[in-house]
């Protein structure tokens, strides 16, 4: 047991070395470290939200709809409109953020878990917390998943739950539906599941893996309202899957886990969804502009399909550059990949502040291009 835990505490041995997940929450003028949408809700949406919530207040003495049917139907409508699918509420389940979705999946299904890293670090963390083994397959030098890495995943027979994050956090890279289909087909005979984490899917032009579910019932697609929907504070994630998968998830969910206030807020947000696509388009355009300017400084930004950029090529260590940016009021994310930092795309003014600070720090000291494979933290 780690010396930080008192001996009288019956903490599980496998947890004693872990630390709680979380990016630093530092009050600074420019916060570009948690991939939030920088645009707050429109006045129109705020008043729709207040209406829904005041309706809800009249019955707050009662438990919420345990199955969140109205919300799941609204999500189905929104998904079908965006992806040309015909899913219904039986193929969708909603929870407090997609982290709860991931945890519920890992609680419900047997076997170890596997992911292609670097990727979202909650996948291994939650796997460990629920007592599962975790296999990490390193991505290639451009942070993509190659055919040979897919083959490795397929042959890791103890892993029944394979995570594919696309676009991937923290690298922004996407994985094709062909590769996802290949994994899903190959692991079906060992009762394997592919969990496609599409938290940033709305920022990409690639088709969603939702379209695979009909032909491949072992594909689960996890999505969130935290990013493109600009709803991180409300905590709403959802999964689209075969109805039997959704039914199985109900075995481990807590009763009344999704508050009536959350359900009401999400319903209001979905009803005003069309106003959000403008902001998503603005963020996509800004991403390309920021990438260009980072590259013009002699640094290297990785091609991204998400609302953030991973960049490298600076002389300082990532810790040092992170600190220097923070000293100038700009908070970015050190994702634990040596020589790399991740910046979320913000408003025009925030992006300008970041780029000016980056230029000021790196200019005069020069920069170098890093073509070598970075050291990867598991
Ligand atoms: C890839 C990925 N999946 C899931 C999440 C969790 O999102 P939330 O719990 O806010 O829905 C995040 C958050 O940053 C993420 O990057």
Coordinates of C-alpha atoms and ligand atoms in Angstrom, one line a residue:
X1 CA 0.0 0.0 0.0
X2 CA 1.3 3.5 -0.9
X3 CA 2.6 5.4 2.2
X4 CA 0.0 8.1 1.6
X5 CA -2.9 5.8 2.6
X6 CA -3.3 5.1 6.4
X7 CA -3.0 1.5 7.3
X8 CA -6.5 1.4 8.9
X9 CA -8.1 2.2 5.5
X10 CA -9.3 -1.0 3.8
X11 CA -8.5 0.4 0.3
X12 CA -8.3 -2.1 -2.5
X13 CA -4.7 -2.9 -3.1
X14 CA -5.1 -2.4 -6.9
X15 CA -6.3 1.2 -6.3
X16 CA -3.7 2.3 -3.9
X17 CA -1.2 3.4 -6.6
X18 CA -3.8 5.3 -8.8
X19 CA -4.5 9.0 -8.7
X20 CA -7.9 10.6 -9.5
X21 CA -8.3 11.7 -13.1
X22 CA -8.5 15.4 -13.8
X23 CA -6.9 18.2 -15.7
X24 CA -5.7 21.1 -13.5
X25 CA -8.6 23.6 -12.9
X26 CA -6.7 26.9 -12.9
X27 CA -8.4 30.3 -13.1
X28 CA -6.7 32.0 -16.1
X29 CA -7.9 34.3 -18.8
X30 CA -7.5 31.7 -21.6
X31 CA -8.5 28.1 -20.8
X32 CA -7.8 25.7 -23.6
X33 CA -7.1 22.5 -21.8
X34 CA -10.3 20.4 -21.6
X35 CA -11.7 20.4 -25.1
X36 CA -14.8 22.3 -24.2
X37 CA -16.8 24.3 -26.7
X38 CA -15.9 28.0 -26.1
X39 CA -19.3 29.3 -27.2
X40 CA -21.9 29.4 -24.4
X41 CA -25.6 28.6 -25.0
X42 CA -27.6 31.1 -27.1
X43 CA -30.2 33.3 -25.3
X44 CA -32.9 31.3 -27.1
X45 CA -31.5 28.0 -25.7
X46 CA -31.1 29.5 -22.3
X47 CA -34.8 30.5 -22.2
X48 CA -35.9 27.0 -23.5
X49 CA -33.8 25.5 -20.8
X50 CA -35.4 27.7 -18.1
X51 CA -38.9 26.7 -19.4
X52 CA -38.1 23.0 -19.3
X53 CA -36.5 23.3 -15.9
X54 CA -39.4 25.2 -14.4
X55 CA -41.8 22.5 -15.6
X56 CA -39.6 20.0 -13.9
X57 CA -39.5 21.9 -10.6
X58 CA -43.2 21.3 -10.1
X59 CA -42.5 17.6 -9.7
X60 CA -39.1 17.6 -8.2
X61 CA -40.5 15.7 -5.1
X62 CA -40.9 12.7 -7.4
X63 CA -38.1 10.4 -8.8
X64 CA -37.3 11.1 -12.4
X65 CA -38.3 8.8 -15.3
X66 CA -35.9 6.0 -14.6
X67 CA -35.7 5.0 -18.3
X68 CA -35.5 8.6 -19.6
X69 CA -37.8 7.7 -22.4
X70 CA -38.6 11.2 -23.7
X71 CA -34.9 12.0 -23.8
X72 CA -33.9 8.8 -25.5
X73 CA -36.6 9.4 -28.2
X74 CA -35.3 13.0 -28.7
X75 CA -31.8 11.7 -29.0
X76 CA -33.0 9.1 -31.6
X77 CA -34.6 11.8 -33.6
X78 CA -31.4 13.9 -33.5
X79 CA -29.2 11.0 -34.4
X80 CA -31.4 9.9 -37.3
X81 CA -31.5 13.5 -38.6
X82 CA -27.7 13.8 -38.5
X83 CA -26.7 10.4 -39.7
X84 CA -29.6 9.1 -41.9
X85 CA -30.1 6.2 -39.6
X86 CA -33.4 4.8 -38.2
X87 CA -32.5 4.0 -34.6
X88 CA -35.1 4.2 -31.9
X89 CA -35.1 4.7 -28.1
X90 CA -34.5 1.0 -27.5
X91 CA -31.1 1.4 -29.2
X92 CA -30.0 4.4 -27.0
X93 CA -29.2 4.8 -23.4
X94 CA -28.2 8.1 -21.7
X95 CA -26.1 8.8 -18.6
X96 CA -24.2 11.5 -16.7
X97 CA -21.5 12.1 -19.3
X98 CA -20.0 9.5 -21.6
X99 CA -17.6 8.5 -18.7
X100 CA -20.6 6.9 -17.0
X101 CA -21.5 5.2 -20.3
X102 CA -17.9 3.8 -20.5
X103 CA -18.0 2.7 -16.8
X104 CA -21.4 1.0 -17.3
X105 CA -20.2 -0.9 -20.4
X106 CA -17.1 -2.1 -18.5
X107 CA -19.2 -3.2 -15.5
X108 CA -21.7 -5.1 -17.6
X109 CA -19.5 -7.2 -19.9
X110 CA -16.8 -9.8 -19.1
X111 CA -13.3 -10.1 -20.3
X112 CA -10.3 -7.7 -20.4
X113 CA -10.2 -4.4 -22.2
X114 CA -7.8 -3.1 -24.9
X115 CA -7.1 0.3 -26.5
X116 CA -4.8 1.9 -29.0
X117 CA -2.7 4.5 -27.2
X118 CA -2.1 7.3 -26.7
X119 CA -5.8 7.8 -26.3
X120 CA -8.4 8.8 -23.8
X121 CA -6.9 7.9 -20.4
X122 CA -10.2 7.1 -18.7
X123 CA -10.6 4.0 -20.8
X124 CA -7.7 2.2 -19.0
X125 CA -8.4 3.9 -15.7
X126 CA -12.1 2.8 -15.5
X127 CA -11.1 -0.6 -16.7
X128 CA -8.6 -0.9 -13.8
X129 CA -11.1 0.5 -11.3
X130 CA -13.7 -2.2 -12.3
X131 CA -11.0 -4.8 -12.0
X132 CA -10.4 -5.5 -15.7
X133 CA -7.0 -6.2 -17.3
X134 CA -5.9 -3.6 -19.8
X135 CA -3.8 -4.1 -23.0
X136 CA -2.3 -1.1 -24.6
X137 CA -1.3 -1.2 -28.3
X138 CA 0.8 1.7 -29.3
X139 CA -0.4 3.7 -32.3
X140 CA 2.0 4.3 -35.2
X141 CA 4.3 7.3 -35.4
X142 CA 1.5 9.5 -36.8
X143 CA -0.8 8.3 -34.1
X144 CA -2.9 6.3 -36.5
X145 CA -4.0 2.7 -36.2
X146 CA -2.4 0.5 -38.8
X147 CA -3.5 -2.9 -40.2
X148 CA -0.8 -4.6 -38.1
X149 CA -2.0 -3.0 -34.9
X150 CA -5.5 -4.1 -35.7
X151 CA -4.2 -7.6 -36.2
X152 CA -2.5 -7.5 -32.8
X153 CA -5.8 -6.4 -31.2
X154 CA -7.6 -9.2 -32.9
X155 CA -5.2 -11.8 -31.7
X156 CA -5.3 -10.5 -28.0
X157 CA -8.0 -13.1 -27.2
X158 CA -8.3 -12.3 -23.5
X159 CA -9.6 -8.8 -24.5
X160 CA -13.3 -8.8 -25.1
X161 CA -13.8 -5.0 -25.1
X162 CA -11.8 -3.1 -27.7
X163 CA -11.9 0.7 -27.5
X164 CA -11.4 2.8 -30.7
X165 CA -11.6 6.5 -30.1
X166 CA -12.2 8.4 -33.4
X167 CA -11.4 11.2 -33.7
X168 CA -8.9 10.2 -31.1
X169 CA -8.1 12.3 -28.0
X170 CA -5.4 13.6 -27.6
X171 CA -4.1 13.2 -31.2
X172 CA -7.1 14.2 -33.3
X173 CA -6.6 11.3 -35.7
X174 CA -9.5 9.3 -37.1
X175 CA -10.0 5.6 -37.8
X176 CA -11.8 4.4 -40.9
X177 CA -15.1 2.4 -40.7
X178 CA -13.3 -0.3 -42.7
X179 CA -10.8 -0.9 -39.9
X180 CA -13.6 -0.8 -37.2
X181 CA -15.6 -3.3 -39.3
X182 CA -12.6 -5.5 -39.6
X183 CA -12.1 -5.7 -35.8
X184 CA -15.9 -6.1 -35.1
X185 CA -16.1 -9.0 -37.6
X186 CA -12.9 -10.7 -36.3
X187 CA -13.8 -10.6 -32.6
X188 CA -17.5 -11.5 -33.0
X189 CA -16.7 -15.2 -32.6
X190 CA -15.1 -14.7 -29.2
X191 CA -18.1 -12.6 -28.0
X192 CA -15.9 -9.4 -28.3
X193 CA -17.3 -5.9 -28.4
X194 CA -16.0 -2.8 -30.1
X195 CA -16.6 0.4 -28.2
X196 CA -16.2 3.3 -30.6
X197 CA -15.8 6.5 -28.6
X198 CA -17.0 9.3 -30.8
X199 CA -16.9 12.1 -28.2
X200 CA -15.6 14.4 -31.0
X201 CA -17.4 12.9 -33.9
X202 CA -19.4 16.1 -34.8
X203 CA -16.1 17.9 -35.6
X204 CA -15.2 15.3 -38.2
X205 CA -16.5 14.9 -41.7
X206 CA -16.1 11.1 -41.5
X207 CA -19.2 8.9 -41.2
X208 CA -20.2 7.7 -37.8
X209 CA -19.9 4.0 -36.7
X210 CA -23.6 4.2 -35.8
X211 CA -24.2 3.0 -39.4
X212 CA -22.3 -0.3 -38.6
X213 CA -24.6 -1.4 -35.7
X214 CA -27.3 -3.0 -37.9
X215 CA -24.8 -5.4 -39.5
X216 CA -22.5 -5.7 -36.5
X217 CA -24.5 -5.9 -33.2
X218 CA -21.2 -6.0 -31.3
X219 CA -20.4 -2.4 -32.2
X220 CA -21.3 0.2 -29.5
X221 CA -21.0 3.9 -30.2
X222 CA -20.4 6.3 -27.3
X223 CA -21.2 10.0 -27.8
X224 CA -21.5 13.1 -25.6
X225 CA -23.1 16.5 -25.4
X226 CA -20.1 17.9 -23.7
X227 CA -18.2 18.9 -26.8
X228 CA -20.0 20.0 -30.0
X229 CA -23.3 20.5 -28.0
X230 CA -21.5 23.0 -25.7
X231 CA -23.1 21.2 -22.7
X232 CA -20.2 20.0 -20.6
X233 CA -21.6 21.4 -17.4
X234 CA -24.9 19.6 -17.8
X235 CA -23.2 16.1 -18.0
X236 CA -25.0 14.1 -20.7
X237 CA -23.5 11.2 -22.6
X238 CA -25.2 8.5 -24.5
X239 CA -24.6 5.2 -26.2
X240 CA -26.1 3.8 -29.4
X241 CA -26.1 0.0 -29.7
X242 CA -28.1 -3.1 -30.4
X243 CA -31.2 -3.2 -28.2
X244 CA -29.9 -6.3 -26.4
X245 CA -26.7 -4.4 -25.5
X246 CA -28.8 -1.6 -24.1
X247 CA -30.9 -4.1 -22.1
X248 CA -27.8 -5.6 -20.6
X249 CA -26.5 -2.2 -19.5
X250 CA -29.7 -1.8 -17.4
X251 CA -28.5 -4.7 -15.2
X252 CA -25.7 -2.6 -13.7
X253 CA -27.0 1.0 -13.9
X254 CA -28.1 2.7 -10.7
X255 CA -31.8 3.4 -10.4
X256 CA -32.8 7.0 -11.1
X257 CA -29.1 7.8 -12.1
X258 CA -30.1 10.6 -14.4
X259 CA -31.7 13.5 -12.6
X260 CA -35.0 15.0 -13.8
X261 CA -33.1 18.4 -14.2
X262 CA -30.5 16.8 -16.4
X263 CA -33.1 15.1 -18.6
X264 CA -35.0 18.4 -18.9
X265 CA -31.9 20.4 -19.8
X266 CA -30.8 17.9 -22.4
X267 CA -34.3 17.8 -24.0
X268 CA -34.2 21.6 -24.3
X269 CA -30.7 21.5 -25.8
X270 CA -31.7 18.9 -28.4
X271 CA -34.7 21.0 -29.4
X272 CA -32.4 23.9 -30.3
X273 CA -29.7 21.7 -31.8
X274 CA -29.7 23.4 -35.3
X275 CA -28.2 26.6 -33.9
X276 CA -25.1 24.7 -32.7
X277 CA -23.9 23.5 -36.1
X278 CA -22.8 27.1 -37.0
X279 CA -20.4 27.1 -34.0
X280 CA -19.1 23.6 -34.9
X281 CA -18.3 24.9 -38.4
X282 CA -16.6 28.0 -37.0
X283 CA -14.5 25.7 -34.7
X284 CA -13.5 23.5 -37.6
X285 CA -12.4 26.5 -39.7
X286 CA -10.5 28.0 -36.7
X287 CA -8.7 24.6 -36.2
X288 CA -7.3 24.8 -39.7
X289 CA -6.2 28.4 -39.2
X290 CA -4.5 27.6 -35.8
X291 CA -2.8 24.6 -37.3
X292 CA -1.4 26.6 -40.2
X293 CA 0.0 29.2 -37.8
X294 CA 1.6 26.7 -35.5
X295 CA 3.3 25.1 -38.5
X296 CA 4.4 28.5 -39.7
X297 CA 6.4 28.9 -36.5
X298 CA 8.5 25.8 -37.5
X299 CA 6.5 23.6 -35.1
X300 CA 4.4 20.6 -36.1
X301 CA 0.7 20.2 -35.5
X302 CA -0.9 16.8 -36.2
X303 CA -3.8 16.7 -38.7
X304 CA -6.9 16.8 -36.5
X305 CA -10.6 16.0 -37.0
X306 CA -11.5 17.2 -33.5
X307 CA -11.8 20.5 -31.7
X308 CA -8.2 20.5 -30.6
X309 CA -4.7 20.1 -31.9
X310 CA -1.7 18.1 -30.7
X311 CA 1.6 19.9 -31.5
X312 CA 5.3 19.2 -31.1
X313 CA 8.7 20.4 -32.4
X314 CA 9.5 22.9 -29.6
X315 CA 12.9 23.0 -27.9
X316 CA 11.7 23.2 -24.3
X317 CA 10.2 20.2 -22.5
X318 CA 6.4 20.0 -22.6
X319 CA 6.3 20.8 -18.9
X320 CA 8.4 24.0 -19.4
X321 CA 6.4 25.2 -22.4
X322 CA 3.2 24.4 -20.5
X323 CA 4.4 26.6 -17.6
X324 CA 5.6 29.4 -19.9
X325 CA 2.2 29.5 -21.6
X326 CA 0.5 29.5 -18.2
X327 CA 2.7 32.4 -17.1
X328 CA 1.2 34.3 -20.1
X329 CA -2.4 33.4 -19.0
X330 CA -2.9 30.5 -21.4
X331 CA -3.8 27.0 -20.1
X332 CA -3.2 24.1 -22.5
X333 CA -2.9 20.4 -21.7
X334 CA 0.2 18.4 -21.1
X335 CA -1.1 15.0 -22.1
X336 CA 1.9 13.0 -21.0
X337 CA 3.5 12.5 -24.4
X338 CA 7.1 13.8 -24.2
X339 CA 7.7 16.8 -26.4
X340 CA 4.0 17.3 -27.2
X341 CA 1.1 19.6 -25.9
X342 CA -2.6 19.7 -26.8
X343 CA -4.5 22.9 -27.3
X344 CA -8.3 23.2 -27.5
X345 CA -9.7 25.4 -30.2
X346 CA -11.3 28.4 -28.5
X347 CA -12.8 31.7 -29.6
X348 CA -11.0 33.9 -32.1
X349 CA -9.6 36.0 -29.2
X350 CA -8.5 32.9 -27.2
X351 CA -6.8 31.4 -30.2
X352 CA -5.0 34.7 -30.9
X353 CA -3.8 34.9 -27.3
X354 CA -2.5 31.3 -27.5
X355 CA -0.7 31.8 -30.8
X356 CA 0.9 35.1 -29.7
X357 CA 2.1 33.6 -26.5
X358 CA 3.5 30.5 -28.3
X359 CA 5.3 32.7 -30.9
X360 CA 6.8 34.9 -28.2
X361 CA 8.1 31.9 -26.3
X362 CA 9.4 29.9 -29.2
X363 CA 10.8 32.8 -31.3
X364 CA 14.3 33.8 -30.4
X365 CA 15.0 30.3 -29.1
X366 CA 14.4 28.6 -32.5
X367 CA 12.6 25.3 -32.8
X368 CA 13.2 21.9 -34.2
X369 CA 11.1 19.4 -36.1
X370 CA 10.6 16.1 -34.3
X371 CA 10.2 13.3 -36.7
X372 CA 11.0 10.6 -34.1
X373 CA 8.3 8.6 -32.4
X374 CA 7.4 10.3 -29.1
X375 CA 7.7 8.5 -25.8
X376 CA 4.2 7.3 -25.0
X377 CA 2.8 7.2 -21.5
X378 CA 0.3 4.3 -21.0
Ligands
LIG1 C1 -12.5 10.6 -26.0 C2 -13.4 11.1 -24.8 N1 -14.4 10.3 -24.5 C3 -15.2 10.6 -23.4 C4 -15.0 11.8 -22.8 C5 -15.9 12.1 -21.6 O1 -16.8 13.1 -21.9 P1 -18.0 13.4 -21.0 O2 -18.0 12.5 -19.7 O3 -18.0 14.8 -20.6 O4 -19.2 13.0 -21.8 C6 -14.0 12.7 -23.1 C7 -13.7 13.9 -22.4 O5 -12.8 14.7 -22.6 C8 -13.1 12.3 -24.2 O6 -12.1 13.0 -24.6

